[in-house]
CSV table of C-alpha atoms in Angstrom, one decimal:
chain,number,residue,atom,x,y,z
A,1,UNK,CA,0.0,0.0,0.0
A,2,UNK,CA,1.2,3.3,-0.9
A,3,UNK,CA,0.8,5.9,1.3
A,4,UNK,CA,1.3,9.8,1.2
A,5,UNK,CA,1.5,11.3,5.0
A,6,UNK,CA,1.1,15.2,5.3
A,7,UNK,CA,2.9,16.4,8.2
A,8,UNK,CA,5.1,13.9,9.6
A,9,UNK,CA,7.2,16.2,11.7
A,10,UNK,CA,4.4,17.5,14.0
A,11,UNK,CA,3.3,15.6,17.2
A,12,UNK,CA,1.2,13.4,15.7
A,13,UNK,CA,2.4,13.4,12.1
A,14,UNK,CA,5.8,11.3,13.6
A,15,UNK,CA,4.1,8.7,15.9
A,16,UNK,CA,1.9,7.8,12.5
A,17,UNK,CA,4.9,7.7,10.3
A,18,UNK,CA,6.6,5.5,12.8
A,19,UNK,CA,3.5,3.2,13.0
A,20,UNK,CA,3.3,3.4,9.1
A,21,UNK,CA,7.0,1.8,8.7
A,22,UNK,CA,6.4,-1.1,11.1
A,23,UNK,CA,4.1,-2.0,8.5
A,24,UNK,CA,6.2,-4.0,5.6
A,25,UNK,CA,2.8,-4.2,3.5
A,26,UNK,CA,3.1,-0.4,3.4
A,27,UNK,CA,5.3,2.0,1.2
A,28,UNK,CA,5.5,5.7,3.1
A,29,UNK,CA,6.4,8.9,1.3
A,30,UNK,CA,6.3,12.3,3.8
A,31,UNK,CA,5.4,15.7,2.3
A,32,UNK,CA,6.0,18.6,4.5
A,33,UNK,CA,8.1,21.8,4.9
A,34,UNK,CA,10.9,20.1,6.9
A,35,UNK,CA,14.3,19.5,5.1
A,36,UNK,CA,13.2,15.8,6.9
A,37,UNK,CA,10.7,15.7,4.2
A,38,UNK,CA,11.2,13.3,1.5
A,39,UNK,CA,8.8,16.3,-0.8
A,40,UNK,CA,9.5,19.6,0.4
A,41,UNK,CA,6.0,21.3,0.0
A,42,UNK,CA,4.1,24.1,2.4
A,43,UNK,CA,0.1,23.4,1.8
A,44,UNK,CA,-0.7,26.7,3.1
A,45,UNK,CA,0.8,28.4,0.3
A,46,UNK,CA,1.6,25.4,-2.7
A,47,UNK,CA,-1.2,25.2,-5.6
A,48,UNK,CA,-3.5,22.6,-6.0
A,49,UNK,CA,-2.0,21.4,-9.6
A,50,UNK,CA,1.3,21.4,-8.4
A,51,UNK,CA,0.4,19.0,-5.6
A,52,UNK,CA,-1.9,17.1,-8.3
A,53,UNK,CA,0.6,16.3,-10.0
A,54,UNK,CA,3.1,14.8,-7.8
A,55,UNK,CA,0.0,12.7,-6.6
A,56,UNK,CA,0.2,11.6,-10.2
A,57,UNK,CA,3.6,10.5,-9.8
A,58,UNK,CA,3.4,9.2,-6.3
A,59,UNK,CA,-0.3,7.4,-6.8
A,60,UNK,CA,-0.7,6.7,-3.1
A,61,UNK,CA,-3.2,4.5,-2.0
A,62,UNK,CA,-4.0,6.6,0.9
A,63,UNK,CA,-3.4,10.3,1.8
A,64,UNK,CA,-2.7,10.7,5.7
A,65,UNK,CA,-3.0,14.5,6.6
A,66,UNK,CA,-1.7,15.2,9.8
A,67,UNK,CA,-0.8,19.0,9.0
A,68,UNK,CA,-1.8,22.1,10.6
A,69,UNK,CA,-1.1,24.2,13.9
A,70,UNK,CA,-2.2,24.6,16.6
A,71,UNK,CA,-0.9,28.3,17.9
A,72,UNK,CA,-1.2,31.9,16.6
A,73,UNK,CA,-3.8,34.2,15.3
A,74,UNK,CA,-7.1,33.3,13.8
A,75,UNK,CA,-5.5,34.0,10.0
A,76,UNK,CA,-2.6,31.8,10.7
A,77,UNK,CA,-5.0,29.0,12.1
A,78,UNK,CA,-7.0,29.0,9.2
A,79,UNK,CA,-4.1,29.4,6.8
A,80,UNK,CA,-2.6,26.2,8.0
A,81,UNK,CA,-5.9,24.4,9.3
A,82,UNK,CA,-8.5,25.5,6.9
A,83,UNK,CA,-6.7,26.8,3.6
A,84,UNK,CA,-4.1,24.0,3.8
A,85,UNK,CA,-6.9,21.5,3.8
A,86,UNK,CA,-9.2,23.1,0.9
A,87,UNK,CA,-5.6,22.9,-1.0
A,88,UNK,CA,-5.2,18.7,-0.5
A,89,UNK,CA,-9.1,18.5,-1.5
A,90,UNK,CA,-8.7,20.1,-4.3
A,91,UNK,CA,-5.6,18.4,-6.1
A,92,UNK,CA,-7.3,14.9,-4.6
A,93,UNK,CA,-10.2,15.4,-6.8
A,94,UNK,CA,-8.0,16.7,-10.1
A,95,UNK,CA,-5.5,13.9,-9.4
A,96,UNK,CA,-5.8,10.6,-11.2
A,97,UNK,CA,-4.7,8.1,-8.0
A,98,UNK,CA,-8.3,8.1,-6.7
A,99,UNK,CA,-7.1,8.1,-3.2
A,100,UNK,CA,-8.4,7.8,0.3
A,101,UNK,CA,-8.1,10.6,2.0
A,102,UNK,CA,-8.0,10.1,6.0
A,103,UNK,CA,-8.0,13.8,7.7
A,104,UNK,CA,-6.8,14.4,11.5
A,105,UNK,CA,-9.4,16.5,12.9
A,106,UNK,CA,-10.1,17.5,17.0
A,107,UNK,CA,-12.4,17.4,20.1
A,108,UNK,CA,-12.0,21.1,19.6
A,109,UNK,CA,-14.6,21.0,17.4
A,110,UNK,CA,-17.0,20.3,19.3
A,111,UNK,CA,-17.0,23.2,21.7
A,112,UNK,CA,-18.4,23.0,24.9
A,113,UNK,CA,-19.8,19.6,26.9
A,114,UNK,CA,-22.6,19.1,29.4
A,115,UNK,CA,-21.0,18.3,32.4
A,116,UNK,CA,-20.6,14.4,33.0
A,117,UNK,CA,-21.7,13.8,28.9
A,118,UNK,CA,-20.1,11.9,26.3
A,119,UNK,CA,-19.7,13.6,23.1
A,120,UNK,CA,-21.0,11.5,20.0
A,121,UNK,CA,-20.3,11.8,16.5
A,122,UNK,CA,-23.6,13.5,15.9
A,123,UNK,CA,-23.3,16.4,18.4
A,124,UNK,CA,-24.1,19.6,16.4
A,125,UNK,CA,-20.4,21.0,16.6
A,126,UNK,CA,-19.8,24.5,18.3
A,127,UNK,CA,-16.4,25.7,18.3
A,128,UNK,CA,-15.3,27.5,21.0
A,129,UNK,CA,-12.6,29.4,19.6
A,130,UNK,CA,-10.8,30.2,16.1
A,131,UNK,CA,-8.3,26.7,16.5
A,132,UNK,CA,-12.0,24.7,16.7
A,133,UNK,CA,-13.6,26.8,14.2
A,134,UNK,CA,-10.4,26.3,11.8
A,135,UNK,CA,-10.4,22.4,12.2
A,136,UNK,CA,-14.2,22.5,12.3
A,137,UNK,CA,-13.7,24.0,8.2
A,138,UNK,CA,-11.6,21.7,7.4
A,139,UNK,CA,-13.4,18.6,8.5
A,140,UNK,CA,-16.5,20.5,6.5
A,141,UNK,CA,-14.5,20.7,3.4
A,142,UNK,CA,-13.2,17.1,3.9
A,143,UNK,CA,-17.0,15.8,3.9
A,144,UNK,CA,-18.5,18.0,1.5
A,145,UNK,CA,-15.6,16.9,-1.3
A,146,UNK,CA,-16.8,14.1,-2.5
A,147,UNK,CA,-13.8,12.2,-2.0
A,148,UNK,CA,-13.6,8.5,-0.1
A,149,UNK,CA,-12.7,9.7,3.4
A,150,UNK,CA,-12.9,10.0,7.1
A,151,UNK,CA,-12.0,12.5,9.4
A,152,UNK,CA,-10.5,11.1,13.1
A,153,UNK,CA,-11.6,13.6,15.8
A,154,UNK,CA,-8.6,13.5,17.9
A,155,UNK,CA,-9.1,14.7,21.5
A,156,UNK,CA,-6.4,15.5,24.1
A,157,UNK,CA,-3.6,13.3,22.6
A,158,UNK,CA,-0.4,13.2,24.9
A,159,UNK,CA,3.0,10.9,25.0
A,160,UNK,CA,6.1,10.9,24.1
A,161,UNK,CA,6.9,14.8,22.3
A,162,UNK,CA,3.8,16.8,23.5
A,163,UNK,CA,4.9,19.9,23.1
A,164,UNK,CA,5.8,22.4,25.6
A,165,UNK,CA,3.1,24.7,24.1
A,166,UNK,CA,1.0,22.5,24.8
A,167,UNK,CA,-1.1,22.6,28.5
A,168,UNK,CA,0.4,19.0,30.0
A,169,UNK,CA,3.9,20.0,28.4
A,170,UNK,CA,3.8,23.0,30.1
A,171,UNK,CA,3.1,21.5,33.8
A,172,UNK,CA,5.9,18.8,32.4
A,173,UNK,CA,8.2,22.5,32.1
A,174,UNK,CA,7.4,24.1,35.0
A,175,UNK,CA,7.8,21.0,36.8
A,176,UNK,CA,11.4,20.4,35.3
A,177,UNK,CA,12.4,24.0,36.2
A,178,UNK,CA,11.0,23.8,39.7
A,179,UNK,CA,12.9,20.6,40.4
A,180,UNK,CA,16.2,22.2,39.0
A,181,UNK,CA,15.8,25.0,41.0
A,182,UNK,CA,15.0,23.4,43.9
A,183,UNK,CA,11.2,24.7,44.1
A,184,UNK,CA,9.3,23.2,46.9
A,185,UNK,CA,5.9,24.8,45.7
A,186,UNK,CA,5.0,24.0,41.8
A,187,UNK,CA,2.6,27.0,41.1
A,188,UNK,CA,0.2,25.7,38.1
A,189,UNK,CA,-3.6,27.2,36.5
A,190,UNK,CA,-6.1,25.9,34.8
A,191,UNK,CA,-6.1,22.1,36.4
A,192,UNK,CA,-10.1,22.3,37.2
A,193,UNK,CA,-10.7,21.1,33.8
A,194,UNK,CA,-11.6,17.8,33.0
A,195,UNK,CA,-10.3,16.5,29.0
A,196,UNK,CA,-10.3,13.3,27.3
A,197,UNK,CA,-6.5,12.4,27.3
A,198,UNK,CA,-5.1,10.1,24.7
A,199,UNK,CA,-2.0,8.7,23.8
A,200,UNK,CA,-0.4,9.8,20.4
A,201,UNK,CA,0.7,6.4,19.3
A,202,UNK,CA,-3.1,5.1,20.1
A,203,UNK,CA,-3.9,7.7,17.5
A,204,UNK,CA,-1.1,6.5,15.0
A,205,UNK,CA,-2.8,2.9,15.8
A,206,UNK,CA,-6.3,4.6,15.1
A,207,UNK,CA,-4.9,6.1,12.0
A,208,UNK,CA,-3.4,3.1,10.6
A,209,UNK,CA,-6.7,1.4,11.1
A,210,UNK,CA,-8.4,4.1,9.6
A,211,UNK,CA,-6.3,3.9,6.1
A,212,UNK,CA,-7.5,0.1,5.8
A,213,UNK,CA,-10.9,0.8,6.6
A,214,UNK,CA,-13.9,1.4,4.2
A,215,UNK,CA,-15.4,4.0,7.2
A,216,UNK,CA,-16.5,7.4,6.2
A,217,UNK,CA,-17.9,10.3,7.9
A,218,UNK,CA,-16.4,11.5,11.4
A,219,UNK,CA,-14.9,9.4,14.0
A,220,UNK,CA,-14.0,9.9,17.6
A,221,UNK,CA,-10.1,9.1,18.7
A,222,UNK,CA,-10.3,9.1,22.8
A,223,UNK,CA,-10.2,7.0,26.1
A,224,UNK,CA,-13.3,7.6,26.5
A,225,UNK,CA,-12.6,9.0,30.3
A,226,UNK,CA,-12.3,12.2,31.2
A,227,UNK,CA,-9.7,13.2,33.6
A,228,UNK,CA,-8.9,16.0,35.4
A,229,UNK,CA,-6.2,18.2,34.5
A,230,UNK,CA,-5.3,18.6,38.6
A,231,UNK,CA,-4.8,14.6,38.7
A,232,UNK,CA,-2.8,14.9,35.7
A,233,UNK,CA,-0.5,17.3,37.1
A,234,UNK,CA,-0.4,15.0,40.5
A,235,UNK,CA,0.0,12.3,38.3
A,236,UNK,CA,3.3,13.8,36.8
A,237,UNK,CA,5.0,15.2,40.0
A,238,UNK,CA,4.9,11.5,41.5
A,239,UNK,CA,6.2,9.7,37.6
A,240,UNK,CA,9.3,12.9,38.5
A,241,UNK,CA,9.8,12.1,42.0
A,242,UNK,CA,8.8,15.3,43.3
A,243,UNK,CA,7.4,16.1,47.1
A,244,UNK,CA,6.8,19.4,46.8
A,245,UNK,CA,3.5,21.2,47.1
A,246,UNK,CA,1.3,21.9,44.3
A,247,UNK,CA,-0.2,24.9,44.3
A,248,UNK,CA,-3.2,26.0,41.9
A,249,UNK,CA,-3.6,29.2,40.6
A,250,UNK,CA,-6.5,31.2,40.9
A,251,UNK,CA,-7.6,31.3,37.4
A,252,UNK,CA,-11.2,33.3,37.6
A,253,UNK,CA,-11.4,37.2,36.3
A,254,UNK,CA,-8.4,39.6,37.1
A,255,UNK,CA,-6.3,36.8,38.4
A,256,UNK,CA,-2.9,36.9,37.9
A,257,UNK,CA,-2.4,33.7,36.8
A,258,UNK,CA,-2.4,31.9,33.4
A,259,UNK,CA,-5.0,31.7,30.9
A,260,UNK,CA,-7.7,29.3,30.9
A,261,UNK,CA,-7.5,25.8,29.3
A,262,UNK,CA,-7.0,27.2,25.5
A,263,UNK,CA,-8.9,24.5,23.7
A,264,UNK,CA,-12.3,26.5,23.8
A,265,UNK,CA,-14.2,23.6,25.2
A,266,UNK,CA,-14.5,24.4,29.1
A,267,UNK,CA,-14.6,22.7,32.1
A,268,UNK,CA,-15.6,19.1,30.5
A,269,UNK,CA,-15.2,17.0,27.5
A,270,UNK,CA,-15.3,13.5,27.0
A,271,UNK,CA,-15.5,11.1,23.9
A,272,UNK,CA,-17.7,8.7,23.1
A,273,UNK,CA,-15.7,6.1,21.2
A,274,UNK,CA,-17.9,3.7,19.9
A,275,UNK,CA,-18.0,4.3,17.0
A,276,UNK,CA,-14.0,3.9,16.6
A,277,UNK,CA,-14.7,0.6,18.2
A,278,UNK,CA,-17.2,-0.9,16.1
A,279,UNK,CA,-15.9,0.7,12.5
A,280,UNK,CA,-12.2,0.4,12.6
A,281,UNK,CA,-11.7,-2.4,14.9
A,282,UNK,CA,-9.8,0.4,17.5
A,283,UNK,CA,-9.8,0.5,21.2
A,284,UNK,CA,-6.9,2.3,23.5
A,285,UNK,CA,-4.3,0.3,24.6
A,286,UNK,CA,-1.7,2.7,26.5
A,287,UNK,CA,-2.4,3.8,30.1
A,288,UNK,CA,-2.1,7.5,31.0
A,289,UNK,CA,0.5,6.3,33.6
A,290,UNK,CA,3.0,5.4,30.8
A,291,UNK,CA,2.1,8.3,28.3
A,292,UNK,CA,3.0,10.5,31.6
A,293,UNK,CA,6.3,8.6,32.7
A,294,UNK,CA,7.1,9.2,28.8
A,295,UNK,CA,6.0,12.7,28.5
A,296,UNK,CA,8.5,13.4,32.1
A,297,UNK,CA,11.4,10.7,30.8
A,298,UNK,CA,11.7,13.4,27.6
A,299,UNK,CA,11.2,16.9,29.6
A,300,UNK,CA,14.4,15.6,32.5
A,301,UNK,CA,16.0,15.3,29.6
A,302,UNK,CA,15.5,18.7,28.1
A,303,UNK,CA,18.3,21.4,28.2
């Protein structure tokens, strides 16, 4: 099986290319803007015909798009969520490979839970802010193209390379710096939230499965548990070996602490995962315990 994977130098995008070359049956070629890349090619700003055409040379099987970002302003998010997305759509359809397209989309665009709900596939999807709106597009252009696909509505993943922008890579930070400097008190916000946590190479696992698959349409990728962010951040501290206090920051109105949860979505939000189970054969097989001890085993050894 060939297949074409958009993005393999994000997050994500690695943990499905490393799933991807376990796989003999399967023949990977990575386009992205990363000198990594075996294509060099930015989606945000690349036309459709150009890409079209390397599809025509490639003829993939499959195309895995795991690009996008999540940071900046609500042009950049839709440059590299929305407009980047319309771009693959397009040269898909003028492209003669006649390829499945499987699209990485997020729990962000769902918006806001009911407190103690699962979210479903068929919740009426309202973004919370422009990096849900963005993905929400995308996942709209994706379904509206005509083309043989499914979008994967990835929740909170986390593992090994979370990223320090990221909320759980930022506890993993603060925590690092607080043990190197000898910090009795680890000072953290926004832990009242509760999120679906998932492990990034249950999602490569969830991807792969997808890319076989005849499923359409949108499909949850979560535990199905919500957990809150406080007992995350416990969680950590003991994987680190850390007896200090930990200290939560007021995070209400004219505090001085940081931001809330950035994700748009609230206090709750929790997957329903059914459907994953019953059309791609997928369940989670990685306990938060080890995505944390992995998550701390690669912040100790940051510089």
């Amino acid at each position: 099986m060939r297949v074409l994977l958009l993005g393999a130098d994000g997050f994500l995008g690695r943990h499905v290319a490393e799933r991807l070359l376990a796989d003999p049956a399967v023949q990977l070629t990575a386009l992205g803007r990363s000198d990594d890349a075996d294509v060099r090619f930015d989606l945000a700003s690349g036309a459709p015909g150009v890409l079209a055409r390397f599809l025509d040379a490639v003829h993939p099987g499959v195309v895995i798009n795991c690009a996008g970002t999540t940071r900046g302003g609500a042009r950049e998010l839709t440059r590299q969520n929305t407009v980047a997305v319309a771009t693959v759509c397009e040269a898909m359809r003028r492209s003669q490979a006649d390829a499945r397209l499987v699209q990485l989309g997020c729990g962000s665009e769902y918006g806001p839970s009911p407190q103690g709900a699962s979210t479903g596939e068929d919740a009426v999807p309202r973004p919370g802010g422009p990096y849900g709106v963005s993905k929400l597009a995308a996942t709209e252009l994706v379904l509206s193209s005509g083309l043989d696909a499914v979008v994967l509505r990835v929740f909170s993943p986390v593992g090994p390379g979370t990223p320090t922008g990221a909320p759980l890579g930022r506890v993993a930070e603060t925590l690092r710096r607080a043990m190197q400097n000898g910090d009795g008190e680890l000072k953290l916000g926004g832990l009242g939230v509760q999120r679906d946590f998932i492990d990034a190479r249950d999602v490569a696992r969830a991807v792969h499965a997808a890319s076989l698959s005849a499923a359409q349409g949108v499909v949850n990728i979560g535990s199905g548990r919500a957990v809150r962010m406080r007992e995350m951040a416990a969680a950590l501290a003991h994987v680190a070996g850390y007896d200090g206090a930990l200290h939560e920051l007021d995070d209400g109105p004219g505090s001085a602490g940081p931001p809330p949860y950035p994700d748009g979505c609230g206090g709750w939000q929790q997957a329903d995962v059914r459907t994953a189970r019953d059309r791609l054969g997928w369940r989670p097989r990685i306990g938060l315990e080890e995505s944390l001890a992995d998550v701390w085993m690669e912040a100790a050894c940051r510089v």
